């Protein structure tokens, strides 16, 4: 009996053993062949007046016991500075098309409701000056979306004059009286949001008529933005792959091709959440491998969607003057039990870190057209970087991916070739590994490798030509389970750990744990 048990055990070990063996992956990088620039704006953030995204997440007020600078929480500022946020899209989202900027300036704020997001009170204590102060504190730039839905071109034009005029107009004096004599910089201007839906349910033709008027009259007067650093205008674009959005992209790009001197756009927005189906039902915590595989399989649809809309853009803009700006993306799951469903509260797991890496790599591979992206949303909402609860703060696995990817901001893509292999689970088959490489601004070569397989490690053989690669080191992000999360009580369950390659036979060998994201720099 005993020998039978031992025999059975050995058979089980023998069957299990190959699953544990590291999969070999050969990764070739030609460092002498540069590709497109990976615009730092691919790492943009999105902060809407929604749930605790602004209030509690950023704004606590200057009389709060939570340490703050002029009402903006210091812990959040320190964390965001470390990920070099290039721009923040604000005030929405759906909120933007009902936002009236005058409600949020001066000593007397207008208290309203927020019908899109839980019908709660919107105190407007966080308005233009507070947003610009926040941007300044984290060292970022403003991506302001104007109200094309329920607002007027006049209102939006006044807002831009208020923010950017340097000459002594009445609006400039009002801004100065409210505490900011110097003009603000508005780097990006959103001409509406989802105008085919929450932004006013418009047809493409109606939107175009309206958008052209906003494009013409909503001017930036900041003298520092006249020649260089001109404000980029982003038109509403598609929200998926359905026919109606194909038609939308066609209509806007066709109009762009025929545009005259009196209006222009520099970008077309695209929104694409990883949701599987609406309403969002997947759990953000307490899930297993089925949900891991299905969500990651679904998130890869981003690639096809970019290809589809880029192909339409190419028809009308071969020179790629108009950027595709994926200014809302990320995992959208069921609201956490007990939370206000209108607040879009969800946890953020290792799965989200891998989802973020896969999407950023897709953007980088399309860097010639995709020159902006804003993950939704920055704090406490959807796939957030940061979670807060009063004085407590936790950094999410997605935050750490953004931190590890900082060297890729404004880097230059370098071609990578590899045999991805496949990871299969149930009905889902995904590439086992993903990778990208780039040279950072200081000339250093950086490599990112994601091991999607939750069971098998990957032994990556880096074969670098074009430079004399001697070693590689960096960080790896992984966790015990696919749904591991950082909480206020255990904020360090998922944090990056050091990793380094060993040199062998003229190649660099990296051992990557299952379900991990790694970024290394190559030393010559
Ligand atoms: O990010 C939440 C919402 O999703 C945004 O307000 C809207 O633009 C999109 O539908």
Short mmCIF file of C-alpha atoms in Angstrom, two decimals, residues 233-515:
data_model
loop_
_atom_site.label_atom_id
_atom_site.label_comp_id
_atom_site.label_asym_id
_atom_site.label_seq_id
_atom_site.Cartn_x
_atom_site.Cartn_y
_atom_site.Cartn_z
CA UNK A 233 -7.69 70.37 -29.51
CA UNK A 234 -9.15 66.90 -29.13
CA UNK A 235 -12.45 66.06 -30.84
CA UNK A 236 -14.83 63.38 -29.61
CA UNK A 237 -14.13 60.07 -31.31
CA UNK A 238 -15.31 56.47 -31.10
CA UNK A 239 -16.33 54.42 -28.06
CA UNK A 240 -15.93 50.93 -29.50
CA UNK A 241 -15.96 48.84 -32.64
CA UNK A 242 -19.65 49.00 -33.53
CA UNK A 243 -20.80 50.39 -36.87
CA UNK A 244 -22.03 53.66 -35.33
CA UNK A 245 -18.51 54.42 -34.14
CA UNK A 246 -16.94 53.46 -37.44
CA UNK A 247 -19.29 56.00 -39.00
CA UNK A 248 -18.39 58.56 -36.34
CA UNK A 249 -14.65 58.28 -37.00
CA UNK A 250 -15.31 58.40 -40.77
CA UNK A 251 -17.41 61.55 -40.44
CA UNK A 252 -15.00 63.46 -38.20
CA UNK A 253 -11.90 62.51 -40.18
CA UNK A 254 -13.54 63.26 -43.52
CA UNK A 255 -14.49 66.68 -42.24
CA UNK A 256 -10.94 67.15 -40.96
CA UNK A 257 -9.52 66.36 -44.40
CA UNK A 258 -11.64 69.14 -45.84
CA UNK A 259 -11.14 71.58 -43.00
CA UNK A 260 -10.48 75.23 -43.72
CA UNK A 261 -8.31 77.78 -41.85
CA UNK A 262 -11.15 78.62 -39.49
CA UNK A 263 -11.18 75.38 -37.50
CA UNK A 264 -8.82 72.56 -36.69
CA UNK A 265 -8.29 69.55 -34.47
CA UNK A 266 -5.07 67.89 -33.31
CA UNK A 267 -6.51 64.71 -31.89
CA UNK A 268 -9.43 62.31 -31.95
CA UNK A 269 -10.44 60.79 -28.65
CA UNK A 270 -11.22 57.09 -28.24
CA UNK A 271 -12.79 55.42 -25.20
CA UNK A 272 -12.45 51.72 -24.56
CA UNK A 273 -13.01 50.03 -21.20
CA UNK A 274 -12.25 46.37 -20.46
CA UNK A 275 -15.67 45.34 -19.24
CA UNK A 276 -16.69 42.16 -21.21
CA UNK A 277 -20.34 43.28 -21.16
CA UNK A 278 -22.48 46.05 -19.73
CA UNK A 279 -23.39 46.52 -16.93
CA UNK A 280 -19.99 45.67 -15.47
CA UNK A 281 -20.33 42.43 -13.51
CA UNK A 282 -16.82 41.05 -13.05
CA UNK A 283 -15.49 41.20 -9.51
CA UNK A 284 -12.43 43.34 -8.79
CA UNK A 285 -11.39 41.10 -5.88
CA UNK A 286 -12.17 37.53 -4.85
CA UNK A 287 -12.00 36.11 -8.37
CA UNK A 288 -10.12 33.18 -9.85
CA UNK A 289 -8.28 32.14 -12.97
CA UNK A 290 -11.42 32.13 -15.17
CA UNK A 291 -11.95 35.85 -14.62
CA UNK A 292 -8.22 36.52 -14.86
CA UNK A 293 -7.97 34.88 -18.26
CA UNK A 294 -11.21 36.34 -19.62
CA UNK A 295 -10.49 39.93 -18.60
CA UNK A 296 -6.94 39.83 -19.98
CA UNK A 297 -8.12 38.23 -23.20
CA UNK A 298 -10.74 40.98 -23.56
CA UNK A 299 -8.28 43.76 -22.83
CA UNK A 300 -6.19 42.71 -25.85
CA UNK A 301 -9.11 43.84 -28.06
CA UNK A 302 -7.60 47.31 -27.62
CA UNK A 303 -5.12 46.43 -30.35
CA UNK A 304 -7.81 45.63 -32.95
CA UNK A 305 -9.79 48.70 -32.01
CA UNK A 306 -6.78 50.97 -32.48
CA UNK A 307 -5.99 49.29 -35.80
CA UNK A 308 -9.57 49.69 -36.97
CA UNK A 309 -9.87 53.40 -36.18
CA UNK A 310 -6.27 54.15 -37.23
CA UNK A 311 -7.04 52.65 -40.65
CA UNK A 312 -9.97 55.05 -41.06
CA UNK A 313 -7.81 57.95 -39.90
CA UNK A 314 -5.10 56.95 -42.40
CA UNK A 315 -7.62 57.34 -45.24
CA UNK A 316 -8.03 61.02 -44.46
CA UNK A 317 -4.78 61.86 -42.72
CA UNK A 318 -1.90 59.84 -44.10
CA UNK A 319 0.62 62.15 -42.44
CA UNK A 320 -0.82 61.27 -39.05
CA UNK A 321 -1.26 64.89 -38.02
CA UNK A 322 -4.28 63.98 -35.91
CA UNK A 323 -3.37 61.90 -32.88
CA UNK A 324 -5.55 59.08 -31.63
CA UNK A 325 -5.98 59.84 -27.94
CA UNK A 326 -7.31 56.94 -25.85
CA UNK A 327 -8.43 59.30 -23.13
CA UNK A 328 -10.56 56.81 -21.20
CA UNK A 329 -9.47 53.21 -20.75
CA UNK A 330 -8.99 50.60 -18.04
CA UNK A 331 -10.79 47.76 -16.29
CA UNK A 332 -14.37 48.51 -15.29
CA UNK A 333 -15.81 45.99 -12.82
CA UNK A 334 -18.84 45.63 -10.54
CA UNK A 335 -19.00 48.26 -7.78
CA UNK A 336 -17.63 47.00 -4.46
CA UNK A 337 -20.49 45.69 -2.27
CA UNK A 338 -21.78 48.40 0.05
CA UNK A 339 -20.43 51.27 -2.07
CA UNK A 340 -22.59 53.82 -3.86
CA UNK A 341 -22.98 52.26 -7.35
CA UNK A 342 -22.71 55.76 -8.83
CA UNK A 343 -19.22 56.14 -7.36
CA UNK A 344 -17.63 53.35 -9.46
CA UNK A 345 -15.57 52.03 -6.55
CA UNK A 346 -13.50 48.91 -7.25
CA UNK A 347 -10.34 47.26 -5.94
CA UNK A 348 -7.20 47.03 -7.99
CA UNK A 349 -5.42 43.69 -8.21
CA UNK A 350 -2.37 42.11 -9.79
CA UNK A 351 -4.65 41.42 -12.77
CA UNK A 352 -4.99 45.19 -13.24
CA UNK A 353 -1.23 45.66 -13.19
CA UNK A 354 -0.90 43.12 -16.00
CA UNK A 355 -3.85 44.69 -17.84
CA UNK A 356 -2.17 48.10 -17.61
CA UNK A 357 1.15 46.78 -18.93
CA UNK A 358 -0.51 44.99 -21.86
CA UNK A 359 -2.40 48.14 -22.85
CA UNK A 360 0.57 50.48 -22.53
CA UNK A 361 2.57 48.11 -24.73
CA UNK A 362 -0.24 48.18 -27.31
CA UNK A 363 -0.19 52.00 -27.25
CA UNK A 364 3.59 51.99 -27.64
CA UNK A 365 3.36 49.69 -30.66
CA UNK A 366 1.02 52.24 -32.26
CA UNK A 367 3.00 55.22 -31.05
CA UNK A 368 3.07 56.88 -34.46
CA UNK A 369 -0.72 57.43 -34.21
CA UNK A 370 -1.53 56.97 -30.51
CA UNK A 371 0.07 59.98 -28.85
CA UNK A 372 -2.11 60.31 -25.79
CA UNK A 373 -3.95 58.05 -23.35
CA UNK A 374 -5.63 58.66 -20.00
CA UNK A 375 -6.34 55.76 -17.69
CA UNK A 376 -9.71 55.96 -15.91
CA UNK A 377 -9.47 57.16 -13.28
CA UNK A 378 -6.66 58.53 -11.15
CA UNK A 379 -7.96 58.17 -7.58
CA UNK A 380 -10.72 56.04 -5.97
CA UNK A 381 -12.62 55.52 -9.24
CA UNK A 382 -12.40 52.49 -11.60
CA UNK A 383 -8.78 51.40 -12.30
CA UNK A 384 -7.20 53.86 -9.92
CA UNK A 385 -3.58 54.62 -9.10
CA UNK A 386 -4.43 55.52 -5.54
CA UNK A 387 -7.10 54.57 -3.01
CA UNK A 388 -7.88 56.82 -0.06
CA UNK A 389 -10.11 56.58 2.97
CA UNK A 390 -9.98 59.74 5.04
CA UNK A 391 -6.36 59.96 6.26
CA UNK A 392 -5.42 56.52 4.85
CA UNK A 393 -3.87 55.99 1.43
CA UNK A 394 -2.86 52.88 -0.53
CA UNK A 395 -0.98 52.70 -3.81
CA UNK A 396 -2.38 50.15 -6.22
CA UNK A 397 -0.58 47.58 -8.39
CA UNK A 398 -1.48 49.78 -11.39
CA UNK A 399 0.34 52.68 -9.71
CA UNK A 400 3.50 50.60 -9.52
CA UNK A 401 3.28 49.73 -13.22
CA UNK A 402 3.12 53.46 -13.99
CA UNK A 403 6.12 54.02 -11.75
CA UNK A 404 8.13 51.26 -13.39
CA UNK A 405 7.29 52.64 -16.84
CA UNK A 406 8.52 56.20 -16.11
CA UNK A 407 11.71 55.68 -18.19
CA UNK A 408 9.51 55.00 -21.23
CA UNK A 409 8.07 58.55 -21.16
CA UNK A 410 9.25 60.32 -24.32
CA UNK A 411 11.49 57.36 -25.14
CA UNK A 412 12.09 55.97 -28.62
CA UNK A 413 10.72 52.54 -29.51
CA UNK A 414 13.24 49.85 -30.38
CA UNK A 415 12.06 46.78 -32.33
CA UNK A 416 11.67 43.58 -30.32
CA UNK A 417 11.05 40.12 -31.73
CA UNK A 418 9.99 37.12 -29.71
CA UNK A 419 7.89 33.99 -29.88
CA UNK A 420 5.17 34.73 -27.33
CA UNK A 421 3.94 31.16 -26.89
CA UNK A 422 0.49 30.75 -25.44
CA UNK A 423 -1.23 30.56 -22.11
CA UNK A 424 -4.46 28.57 -22.26
CA UNK A 425 -7.20 28.48 -19.69
CA UNK A 426 -10.60 26.99 -20.51
CA UNK A 427 -11.87 28.66 -23.67
CA UNK A 428 -9.27 31.40 -23.51
CA UNK A 429 -5.91 31.42 -25.22
CA UNK A 430 -3.60 34.40 -24.77
CA UNK A 431 -0.01 35.18 -25.67
CA UNK A 432 2.05 33.91 -22.75
CA UNK A 433 4.45 36.83 -22.76
CA UNK A 434 4.45 40.36 -24.04
CA UNK A 435 7.40 42.72 -24.35
CA UNK A 436 8.58 46.06 -25.61
CA UNK A 437 11.85 47.99 -25.61
CA UNK A 438 12.83 51.62 -25.98
CA UNK A 439 15.71 54.02 -25.53
CA UNK A 440 15.03 56.61 -22.84
CA UNK A 441 15.90 60.28 -23.32
CA UNK A 442 19.37 59.69 -21.83
CA UNK A 443 20.10 56.95 -24.41
CA UNK A 444 19.67 53.98 -22.06
CA UNK A 445 17.98 50.83 -23.34
CA UNK A 446 14.92 49.71 -21.36
CA UNK A 447 13.02 46.44 -21.75
CA UNK A 448 9.58 45.56 -20.42
CA UNK A 449 8.40 41.94 -20.25
CA UNK A 450 5.02 40.75 -18.99
CA UNK A 451 4.59 37.11 -18.08
CA UNK A 452 0.82 36.56 -18.35
CA UNK A 453 0.95 32.88 -17.38
CA UNK A 454 -0.15 32.58 -13.74
CA UNK A 455 1.58 29.19 -13.28
CA UNK A 456 4.79 29.08 -15.23
CA UNK A 457 7.86 31.20 -14.83
CA UNK A 458 9.55 32.47 -17.98
CA UNK A 459 13.26 32.21 -18.63
CA UNK A 460 13.95 35.08 -20.99
CA UNK A 461 17.08 35.05 -23.09
CA UNK A 462 17.83 38.63 -24.10
CA UNK A 463 19.79 38.86 -27.29
CA UNK A 464 20.73 42.49 -27.86
CA UNK A 465 22.42 43.66 -31.03
CA UNK A 466 23.57 47.20 -31.75
CA UNK A 467 25.12 47.65 -28.31
CA UNK A 468 27.48 45.63 -26.15
CA UNK A 469 25.01 44.51 -23.50
CA UNK A 470 26.81 43.45 -20.32
CA UNK A 471 24.05 43.27 -17.70
CA UNK A 472 20.46 44.18 -17.02
CA UNK A 473 18.66 45.04 -13.82
CA UNK A 474 15.41 46.60 -12.72
CA UNK A 475 12.19 45.65 -10.98
CA UNK A 476 9.55 42.94 -11.09
CA UNK A 477 5.96 43.25 -9.86
CA UNK A 478 4.08 40.13 -8.87
CA UNK A 479 2.01 38.76 -5.99
CA UNK A 480 0.88 35.45 -4.53
CA UNK A 481 -2.49 35.43 -6.31
CA UNK A 482 -4.03 36.90 -9.46
CA UNK A 483 -6.48 38.82 -7.27
CA UNK A 484 -3.96 39.97 -4.65
CA UNK A 485 -4.50 43.62 -3.74
CA UNK A 486 -2.99 46.33 -1.59
CA UNK A 487 -5.28 47.46 1.22
CA UNK A 488 -5.04 50.22 3.82
CA UNK A 489 -4.19 47.53 6.38
CA UNK A 490 -1.66 45.72 4.12
CA UNK A 491 -0.48 48.34 1.64
CA UNK A 492 2.67 46.46 0.60
CA UNK A 493 1.32 43.12 -0.59
CA UNK A 494 2.22 44.09 -4.17
CA UNK A 495 5.30 46.26 -4.50
CA UNK A 496 8.12 45.98 -7.05
CA UNK A 497 11.15 43.88 -6.12
CA UNK A 498 14.65 44.08 -7.62
CA UNK A 499 15.50 41.75 -10.49
CA UNK A 500 18.68 41.27 -12.46
CA UNK A 501 19.89 39.21 -15.38
CA UNK A 502 22.82 36.84 -15.44
CA UNK A 503 25.12 36.90 -18.45
CA UNK A 504 25.51 33.58 -20.24
CA UNK A 505 27.13 32.89 -23.60
CA UNK A 506 26.89 36.50 -24.76
CA UNK A 507 23.21 36.71 -23.77
CA UNK A 508 21.38 38.02 -20.73
CA UNK A 509 19.12 35.58 -18.90
CA UNK A 510 16.16 36.83 -16.85
CA UNK A 511 14.01 34.60 -14.65
CA UNK A 512 10.51 36.03 -14.55
CA UNK A 513 7.99 34.80 -12.03
CA UNK A 514 4.53 33.76 -13.20
CA UNK A 515 1.93 36.60 -13.55
#
